[in-house]
mmCIF file of C-alpha atoms in Angstrom:
data_model
loop_
_atom_site.group_PDB
_atom_site.id
_atom_site.type_symbol
_atom_site.label_atom_id
_atom_site.label_comp_id
_atom_site.label_asym_id
_atom_site.label_seq_id
_atom_site.Cartn_x
_atom_site.Cartn_y
_atom_site.Cartn_z
ATOM 1 C CA MET L 1 9.843 50.208 1.890
ATOM 2 C CA ASN L 2 11.375 48.605 4.293
ATOM 3 C CA LYS L 3 10.587 44.651 3.225
ATOM 4 C CA GLU L 4 11.549 41.937 6.223
ATOM 5 C CA LEU L 5 13.376 38.970 3.667
ATOM 6 C CA SER L 6 13.023 35.902 4.489
ATOM 7 C CA SER L 7 15.772 33.300 4.078
ATOM 8 C CA PRO L 8 15.143 30.615 1.440
ATOM 9 C CA SER L 9 15.422 27.539 4.157
ATOM 10 C CA THR L 10 13.058 28.810 5.776
ATOM 11 C CA ASP L 11 10.741 29.436 3.071
ATOM 12 C CA LEU L 12 11.495 25.857 2.359
ATOM 13 C CA THR L 13 10.303 24.583 6.017
ATOM 14 C CA ASN L 14 7.992 26.328 5.908
ATOM 15 C CA GLU L 15 6.962 25.096 2.368
ATOM 16 C CA LEU L 16 7.635 21.418 3.925
ATOM 17 C CA ASP L 17 5.473 21.750 6.429
ATOM 18 C CA LYS L 18 2.368 22.659 4.455
ATOM 19 C CA THR L 19 2.914 20.346 2.481
ATOM 20 C CA ILE L 20 3.313 17.629 4.880
ATOM 21 C CA ALA L 21 0.025 18.702 5.940
ATOM 22 C CA THR L 22 -1.939 18.612 3.296
ATOM 23 C CA ILE L 23 -0.292 14.806 2.624
ATOM 24 C CA ARG L 24 -1.415 13.524 6.644
ATOM 25 C CA GLU L 25 -5.487 15.560 5.484
ATOM 26 C CA THR L 26 -5.916 13.902 2.927
ATOM 27 C CA MET L 27 -4.313 10.038 4.836
ATOM 28 C CA GLU L 28 -6.733 11.155 7.659
ATOM 29 C CA ASN L 29 -9.991 11.849 4.355
ATOM 30 C CA LEU L 30 -8.890 8.649 2.639
ATOM 31 C CA THR L 31 -9.331 6.506 6.048
ATOM 32 C CA ARG L 32 -12.200 8.652 7.138
ATOM 33 C CA ILE L 33 -14.786 9.299 4.705
ATOM 34 C CA ALA L 34 -13.265 6.168 2.068
ATOM 35 C CA ALA L 35 -12.990 3.773 3.862
ATOM 36 C CA THR L 36 -16.647 2.292 3.459
ATOM 37 C CA ASP L 37 -17.713 4.525 1.134
ATOM 38 C CA ALA L 38 -15.475 3.321 -1.591
ATOM 39 C CA VAL L 39 -15.039 0.223 -0.497
ATOM 40 C CA TYR L 40 -18.794 -0.717 -0.535
ATOM 41 C CA GLY L 41 -20.621 0.861 -3.931
ATOM 42 C CA LYS L 42 -24.335 1.885 -4.107
ATOM 43 C CA PRO L 43 -26.712 -0.786 -3.874
ATOM 44 C CA ILE L 44 -28.484 -2.028 -7.214
ATOM 45 C CA LYS L 45 -32.361 -2.898 -6.713
ATOM 46 C CA SER L 46 -33.690 -5.204 -9.591
ATOM 47 C CA GLY L 47 -36.859 -7.506 -9.468
ATOM 48 C CA GLY L 48 -36.582 -7.734 -5.446
ATOM 49 C CA ILE L 49 -32.836 -8.277 -4.833
ATOM 50 C CA THR L 50 -30.523 -5.908 -3.790
ATOM 51 C CA ILE L 51 -26.454 -6.176 -4.684
ATOM 52 C CA ILE L 52 -23.962 -4.137 -3.373
ATOM 53 C CA PRO L 53 -20.330 -4.290 -4.703
ATOM 54 C CA THR L 54 -17.416 -4.115 -2.805
ATOM 55 C CA ALA L 55 -14.071 -3.965 -3.919
ATOM 56 C CA GLU L 56 -10.505 -2.482 -1.619
ATOM 57 C CA VAL L 57 -8.698 0.063 -2.062
ATOM 58 C CA LEU L 58 -5.465 1.151 -2.104
ATOM 59 C CA CYS L 59 -4.520 4.402 -1.467
ATOM 60 C CA GLY L 60 -0.028 5.284 -1.306
ATOM 61 C CA MET L 61 1.302 8.153 -1.849
ATOM 62 C CA GLY L 62 5.205 10.064 -1.058
ATOM 63 C CA PHE L 63 6.614 13.190 -0.862
ATOM 64 C CA GLY L 64 10.574 14.309 -0.806
ATOM 65 C CA LEU L 65 11.959 17.917 -1.051
ATOM 66 C CA GLY L 66 15.412 18.966 -0.921
ATOM 67 C CA SER L 67 17.669 21.540 -1.431
ATOM 68 C CA GLY L 68 20.911 23.463 -0.755
ATOM 69 C CA SER L 69 23.474 26.547 -0.920
ATOM 70 C CA TYR L 70 26.418 27.815 -1.450
ATOM 71 C CA ASN L 71 27.768 30.406 0.241
ATOM 72 C CA PRO L 72 31.489 31.894 0.363
ATOM 73 C CA SER L 73 33.560 31.581 3.183
ATOM 74 C CA GLU L 74 37.254 32.399 4.077
ATOM 75 C CA GLU L 75 38.385 28.918 2.993
ATOM 76 C CA ASP L 76 36.700 29.664 -0.663
ATOM 77 C CA GLN L 77 38.930 32.791 -0.847
ATOM 78 C CA PRO L 78 41.139 32.555 -3.289
ATOM 79 C CA VAL L 79 38.728 31.794 -5.483
ATOM 80 C CA GLN L 80 36.830 34.370 -4.914
ATOM 81 C CA GLU L 81 39.871 36.338 -5.765
ATOM 82 C CA GLN L 82 40.787 34.293 -8.696
ATOM 83 C CA ARG L 83 37.206 35.072 -10.210
ATOM 84 C CA THR L 84 37.101 38.469 -9.670
ATOM 85 C CA ALA L 85 40.092 39.160 -11.421
ATOM 86 C CA LYS L 86 38.664 37.259 -13.922
ATOM 87 C CA ASP L 87 35.660 38.299 -14.552
ATOM 88 C CA GLU L 88 35.150 42.643 -13.781
ATOM 89 C CA THR L 89 32.129 42.754 -14.959
ATOM 90 C CA SER L 90 30.740 40.664 -12.020
ATOM 91 C CA PRO L 91 32.604 41.308 -9.224
ATOM 92 C CA GLU L 92 30.634 39.534 -6.208
ATOM 93 C CA PRO L 93 30.853 36.600 -4.749
ATOM 94 C CA MET L 94 29.290 34.061 -5.968
ATOM 95 C CA SER L 95 27.014 32.355 -4.039
ATOM 96 C CA GLY L 96 23.105 31.006 -4.616
ATOM 97 C CA SER L 97 20.866 28.496 -3.236
ATOM 98 C CA GLY L 98 18.295 26.041 -4.569
ATOM 99 C CA SER L 99 16.094 23.601 -4.248
ATOM 100 C CA GLY L 100 13.642 21.200 -5.925
ATOM 101 C CA GLY L 101 10.464 18.642 -4.273
ATOM 102 C CA GLY L 102 8.883 15.809 -6.095
ATOM 103 C CA GLY L 103 6.144 13.578 -5.498
ATOM 104 C CA GLY L 104 3.889 10.926 -6.598
ATOM 105 C CA GLY L 105 0.862 9.195 -5.493
ATOM 106 C CA TYR L 106 -0.587 5.169 -6.339
ATOM 107 C CA SER L 107 -4.319 4.501 -6.258
ATOM 108 C CA PHE L 108 -5.617 0.873 -6.865
ATOM 109 C CA SER L 109 -8.741 -0.491 -6.555
ATOM 110 C CA ARG L 110 -10.040 -4.627 -7.337
ATOM 111 C CA PRO L 111 -13.473 -5.778 -6.457
ATOM 112 C CA VAL L 112 -13.448 -8.152 -3.285
ATOM 113 C CA ALA L 113 -17.660 -9.584 -3.094
ATOM 114 C CA VAL L 114 -20.963 -8.757 -3.893
ATOM 115 C CA VAL L 115 -23.142 -8.808 -1.166
ATOM 116 C CA ILE L 116 -27.106 -10.482 -2.653
ATOM 117 C CA VAL L 117 -30.124 -9.718 -0.630
ATOM 118 C CA SER L 118 -32.878 -11.254 -1.338
ATOM 119 C CA PRO L 119 -36.546 -12.400 0.026
ATOM 120 C CA GLU L 120 -34.179 -15.725 0.784
ATOM 121 C CA GLY L 121 -32.453 -14.509 2.999
ATOM 122 C CA VAL L 122 -28.219 -11.948 2.556
ATOM 123 C CA ARG L 123 -25.290 -14.366 0.579
ATOM 124 C CA ILE L 124 -22.313 -12.687 0.232
ATOM 125 C CA GLU L 125 -20.758 -14.367 -3.554
ATOM 126 C CA PRO L 126 -16.718 -13.768 -3.612
ATOM 127 C CA VAL L 127 -15.394 -12.005 -6.716
ATOM 128 C CA LEU L 128 -12.574 -14.260 -8.047
ATOM 129 C CA ASP L 129 -10.085 -12.791 -10.356
ATOM 130 C CA ARG L 130 -9.027 -15.821 -12.724
ATOM 131 C CA THR L 131 -5.954 -13.076 -13.879
ATOM 132 C CA LYS L 132 -3.927 -12.646 -10.629
ATOM 133 C CA ILE L 133 -4.991 -16.088 -9.828
ATOM 134 C CA ALA L 134 -3.042 -17.303 -13.333
ATOM 135 C CA LEU L 135 -0.404 -15.130 -12.327
ATOM 136 C CA ALA L 136 0.615 -16.458 -8.997
ATOM 137 C CA ALA L 137 -0.427 -20.077 -10.230
ATOM 138 C CA LEU L 138 2.546 -19.278 -12.946
ATOM 139 C CA THR L 139 4.864 -17.297 -10.624
ATOM 140 C CA THR L 140 4.553 -20.634 -8.176
ATOM 141 C CA ALA L 141 5.124 -23.182 -10.764
ATOM 142 C CA GLY L 142 8.217 -21.671 -12.606
ATOM 143 C CA PHE L 143 9.368 -21.178 -8.916
ATOM 144 C CA MET L 144 9.120 -24.635 -8.936
ATOM 145 C CA ILE L 145 10.947 -25.747 -11.702
ATOM 146 C CA GLY L 146 13.028 -23.212 -11.492
ATOM 147 C CA MET L 147 14.079 -24.813 -8.315
ATOM 148 C CA MET L 148 14.527 -28.294 -9.512
ATOM 149 C CA ALA L 149 16.396 -27.668 -12.901
ATOM 150 C CA ARG L 150 19.153 -25.910 -9.815
ATOM 151 C CA MET L 151 19.404 -28.760 -8.169
ATOM 152 C CA LEU L 152 18.804 -31.606 -11.013
ATOM 153 C CA ARG L 153 22.854 -28.919 -12.522
ATOM 154 C CA GLN L 154 24.115 -29.712 -9.387
ATOM 155 C CA PRO L 155 26.561 -32.682 -9.323
ATOM 156 C CA ARG L 156 25.987 -35.745 -7.507
ATOM 157 C CA TYR L 157 28.519 -37.168 -5.236
ATOM 158 C CA MET T 1 4.111 11.279 15.791
ATOM 159 C CA SER T 2 1.905 9.000 14.851
ATOM 160 C CA PRO T 3 2.138 5.394 14.756
ATOM 161 C CA LEU T 4 3.711 3.709 12.263
ATOM 162 C CA LEU T 5 0.622 1.692 11.387
ATOM 163 C CA GLN T 6 -2.970 1.808 12.608
ATOM 164 C CA VAL T 7 -5.954 -0.108 12.271
ATOM 165 C CA GLU T 8 -9.557 0.813 12.284
ATOM 166 C CA ASN T 9 -12.636 -0.676 11.481
ATOM 167 C CA LYS T 10 -16.219 1.366 10.836
ATOM 168 C CA ALA T 11 -18.983 0.979 9.915
ATOM 169 C CA GLY T 12 -21.031 2.450 7.505
ATOM 170 C CA THR T 13 -23.862 4.102 6.351
ATOM 171 C CA PRO T 14 -26.750 0.795 7.102
ATOM 172 C CA VAL T 15 -29.113 0.251 3.633
ATOM 173 C CA LEU T 16 -32.217 -0.598 3.268
ATOM 174 C CA ALA T 17 -32.832 -3.793 1.116
ATOM 175 C CA GLY T 18 -36.950 -4.563 0.919
ATOM 176 C CA ARG T 19 -37.569 -5.325 4.945
ATOM 177 C CA THR T 20 -33.349 -5.800 5.790
ATOM 178 C CA ARG T 21 -31.492 -3.625 7.123
ATOM 179 C CA ILE T 22 -27.355 -3.781 5.911
ATOM 180 C CA ILE T 23 -24.754 -2.223 8.058
ATOM 181 C CA PRO T 24 -21.585 -2.091 6.249
ATOM 182 C CA PHE T 25 -18.130 -2.100 8.026
ATOM 183 C CA ALA T 26 -14.767 -1.813 6.384
ATOM 184 C CA GLN T 27 -10.969 -1.958 7.709
ATOM 185 C CA SER T 28 -9.172 0.629 7.451
ATOM 186 C CA ILE T 29 -5.220 0.069 7.370
ATOM 187 C CA ARG T 30 -2.945 2.605 7.456
ATOM 188 C CA LEU T 31 0.729 2.577 6.955
ATOM 189 C CA GLU T 32 3.107 5.768 7.632
ATOM 190 C CA PHE T 33 6.536 6.185 7.829
ATOM 191 C CA PRO T 34 7.958 8.679 10.907
ATOM 192 C CA GLY T 35 9.541 11.305 9.290
ATOM 193 C CA TYR T 36 8.634 10.088 5.817
ATOM 194 C CA PRO T 37 6.082 13.095 4.367
ATOM 195 C CA GLY T 38 3.666 10.282 2.675
ATOM 196 C CA GLY T 39 2.298 6.969 3.361
ATOM 197 C CA LEU T 40 0.357 3.676 2.040
ATOM 198 C CA VAL T 41 -3.817 3.583 2.997
ATOM 199 C CA TRP T 42 -5.313 0.262 2.513
ATOM 200 C CA ASN T 43 -9.381 -0.192 2.664
ATOM 201 C CA ARG T 44 -11.368 -3.585 2.850
ATOM 202 C CA PRO T 45 -14.237 -5.007 3.107
ATOM 203 C CA LEU T 46 -14.923 -6.557 6.651
ATOM 204 C CA SER T 47 -18.176 -7.441 7.236
ATOM 205 C CA ILE T 48 -22.117 -7.308 6.899
ATOM 206 C CA LEU T 49 -24.820 -6.739 9.820
ATOM 207 C CA ALA T 50 -27.642 -7.988 8.430
ATOM 208 C CA VAL T 51 -30.974 -7.358 10.457
ATOM 209 C CA SER T 52 -34.298 -8.803 9.481
ATOM 210 C CA ALA T 53 -37.734 -7.602 9.568
ATOM 211 C CA ASN T 54 -38.385 -9.654 12.748
ATOM 212 C CA GLY T 55 -35.040 -8.834 14.648
ATOM 213 C CA ASP T 56 -32.982 -10.950 13.839
ATOM 214 C CA GLU T 57 -28.791 -10.191 13.511
ATOM 215 C CA GLN T 58 -26.236 -12.142 11.124
ATOM 216 C CA VAL T 59 -22.738 -11.241 10.490
ATOM 217 C CA ILE T 60 -21.285 -12.497 7.373
ATOM 218 C CA ARG T 61 -18.073 -11.441 6.710
ATOM 219 C CA VAL T 62 -16.493 -10.680 3.665
ATOM 220 C CA VAL T 63 -13.860 -13.401 2.114
ATOM 221 C CA ASP T 64 -11.611 -12.032 -0.391
ATOM 222 C CA ALA T 65 -10.977 -15.144 -2.425
ATOM 223 C CA THR T 66 -8.771 -14.446 -4.422
ATOM 224 C CA ARG T 67 -6.238 -12.823 -2.135
ATOM 225 C CA ARG T 68 -6.329 -16.767 -0.180
ATOM 226 C CA VAL T 69 -6.082 -18.289 -3.615
ATOM 227 C CA GLN T 70 -3.147 -16.452 -4.393
ATOM 228 C CA VAL T 71 -1.487 -16.743 -0.726
ATOM 229 C CA ALA T 72 -2.669 -20.724 -0.663
ATOM 230 C CA LEU T 73 -0.314 -20.375 -3.789
ATOM 231 C CA LEU T 74 2.434 -18.677 -2.511
ATOM 232 C CA ALA T 75 2.515 -20.765 0.459
ATOM 233 C CA GLY T 76 2.597 -23.755 -1.713
ATOM 234 C CA GLY T 77 5.128 -22.954 -3.574
ATOM 235 C CA LEU T 78 7.289 -22.344 -0.936
ATOM 236 C CA LEU T 79 6.658 -25.611 1.067
ATOM 237 C CA GLY T 80 7.215 -27.473 -2.148
ATOM 238 C CA GLY T 81 10.653 -25.923 -2.436
ATOM 239 C CA LEU T 82 11.432 -26.842 1.183
ATOM 240 C CA LEU T 83 10.274 -29.964 0.588
ATOM 241 C CA LEU T 84 12.237 -30.419 -2.771
ATOM 242 C CA TRP T 85 15.632 -28.868 -0.723
ATOM 243 C CA ILE T 86 15.304 -31.888 2.316
ATOM 244 C CA LEU T 87 14.520 -34.698 -0.401
ATOM 245 C CA ASP T 88 17.378 -33.030 -2.938
ATOM 246 C CA GLN T 89 19.510 -32.560 0.477
ATOM 247 C CA LYS T 90 18.734 -36.045 1.357
ATOM 248 C CA ILE T 91 19.348 -38.241 -1.953
ATOM 249 C CA ARG T 92 22.865 -36.223 -1.462
ATOM 250 C CA LYS T 93 24.012 -37.819 1.891
ATOM 251 C CA GLY T 94 22.787 -41.205 0.888
ATOM 252 C CA ILE T 95 25.080 -40.589 -2.436
ATOM 253 C CA SER T 96 27.874 -39.781 -0.285
ATOM 254 C CA ASN T 97 27.716 -42.322 2.672
ATOM 255 C CA GLU T 98 27.723 -45.172 -0.989
#
């Protein structure tokens, strides 16, 4: 049996290409399919009034891959000889390769507004996230107080 | 190679609510760094087109009130900080001139 062996770097390149293609495809799907279907919810009908919830959807993903290999060269010959002399059970020169990869993703959704369709007409009611507003207000207040305190601390002359 | 930033507006499936037909529109913002596998996709509602039974069309924008308040607070904070700094510099200049 004469099976042709591919090098680890070729395998890695193929794997990376496949991964990039998968990520790109996922992102294409996210923009193509999820855009309107994820943003606008299913209409809820109740007593002549139809409510359509809306939300914003944020999705991020990333992937990384790395590899390394060691092949003995002429420069490393003394090291090889030393090793061979010490360890007779493994006379083969040291060589090897390794690779690793990792990826991650994040998805976030937040209600934005509600579309209300009634016999009187169509209107959009915004959804206020009080927690986010309170956090933003506290951050702003903290920044202002910090800046004032820093200015007061500095000597005036 | 795909561009760094892509912005697309898309129309969704029309919804029939009573005698009104609602066509939703969404915006998709895609951020991709060339050479790096991965990216960011941000989908948000843009507006709706309401078509009544007698053919009247009405476009209503979907306003993100929370984001507007957040941006206003951030802008107010930065502006307030800048004004405080200018005021402080003027006071210091006045003291050193005396």
